[in-house]
């Protein structure tokens, strides 16, 4: 794995931890001095750990230059690849 992939995995892991932790804290009532806040921190670490595993799998089987599971899109086509309600971009 290269540095870009490791940074991508680290970013995804941190995002998973922060969003899970804040979601649990907000749902539980915002009291960071209680034992339940410490439990929330421990519970939030589980999705973050799974994010590391997901990123490692993605870098092996998906886009080799990131932690994404989907293969890299063709950059030669120009644009974002978006379409219309009638069909894909370019009328293909």
Coordinates of C-alpha atoms in Angstrom, one line a residue:
X1 CA 0.0 0.0 0.0
X2 CA 1.2 3.4 -0.8
X3 CA 1.0 6.6 1.3
X4 CA -2.1 7.9 -0.5
X5 CA -4.0 4.7 0.3
X6 CA -2.9 4.7 3.9
X7 CA -4.0 8.4 4.3
X8 CA -7.3 7.5 2.7
X9 CA -7.9 4.6 5.1
X10 CA -6.9 6.9 8.1
X11 CA -9.3 9.5 6.9
X12 CA -12.2 7.0 6.5
X13 CA -11.4 5.5 9.9
X14 CA -11.3 8.8 11.7
X15 CA -14.6 9.9 10.0
X16 CA -16.2 6.6 11.1
X17 CA -15.1 7.0 14.7
X18 CA -16.1 10.7 15.0
X19 CA -19.5 10.3 13.4
X20 CA -20.3 7.1 15.4
X21 CA -19.1 8.6 18.7
X22 CA -21.0 11.9 18.2
X23 CA -24.1 10.1 17.1
X24 CA -24.1 7.9 20.2
X25 CA -23.3 10.9 22.5
X26 CA -26.1 13.0 21.0
X27 CA -28.6 10.2 21.2
X28 CA -27.6 9.4 24.8
X29 CA -27.7 13.0 26.0
X30 CA -24.7 15.2 25.8
X31 CA -22.9 14.4 29.1
X32 CA -19.2 13.8 28.5
X33 CA -18.5 13.2 32.2
X34 CA -20.7 10.1 32.6
X35 CA -19.6 6.5 32.2
X36 CA -22.0 6.1 29.3
X37 CA -19.8 8.5 27.4
X38 CA -16.8 6.3 27.9
X39 CA -18.9 3.3 26.8
X40 CA -19.9 5.3 23.7
X41 CA -16.3 5.9 22.9
X42 CA -15.6 2.2 23.1
X43 CA -18.6 1.3 21.0
X44 CA -17.6 3.9 18.4
X45 CA -14.2 2.3 18.0
X46 CA -15.8 -0.9 16.5
X47 CA -17.1 0.7 13.3
X48 CA -13.7 2.5 13.0
X49 CA -11.9 -0.8 13.3
X50 CA -14.2 -2.3 10.6
X51 CA -13.4 0.8 8.4
X52 CA -9.7 -0.2 8.5
X53 CA -10.5 -3.7 7.4
X54 CA -12.8 -2.4 4.7
X55 CA -10.1 0.0 3.4
X56 CA -7.5 -2.8 3.3
X57 CA -9.9 -5.0 1.3
X58 CA -10.7 -2.1 -1.0
X59 CA -7.1 -1.3 -1.7
X60 CA -6.5 -4.9 -2.8
X61 CA -9.7 -5.7 -4.8
X62 CA -11.2 -2.3 -5.7
X63 CA -9.5 0.9 -6.8
X64 CA -5.8 0.2 -6.2
X65 CA -5.1 3.9 -5.6
X66 CA -7.6 4.4 -2.8
X67 CA -9.5 2.5 -0.2
X68 CA -12.7 2.4 -2.3
X69 CA -14.3 -0.9 -3.2
X70 CA -15.5 0.3 -6.6
X71 CA -13.0 0.3 -9.4
X72 CA -11.5 3.6 -10.5
X73 CA -13.7 5.4 -13.1
X74 CA -12.3 6.2 -16.5
X75 CA -10.8 9.7 -16.3
X76 CA -10.4 10.0 -20.1
X77 CA -14.1 10.4 -20.6
X78 CA -14.2 13.9 -19.2
X79 CA -16.9 15.3 -16.9
X80 CA -18.3 13.6 -13.9
X81 CA -20.1 10.8 -15.8
X82 CA -23.5 12.0 -14.7
X83 CA -26.5 11.3 -16.8
X84 CA -30.1 12.4 -17.3
X85 CA -33.4 10.8 -16.4
X86 CA -33.4 9.6 -20.0
X87 CA -30.2 7.6 -19.7
X88 CA -26.5 7.7 -19.1
X89 CA -24.3 10.6 -20.2
X90 CA -23.6 10.9 -23.9
X91 CA -26.7 8.9 -24.8
X92 CA -24.8 5.6 -24.7

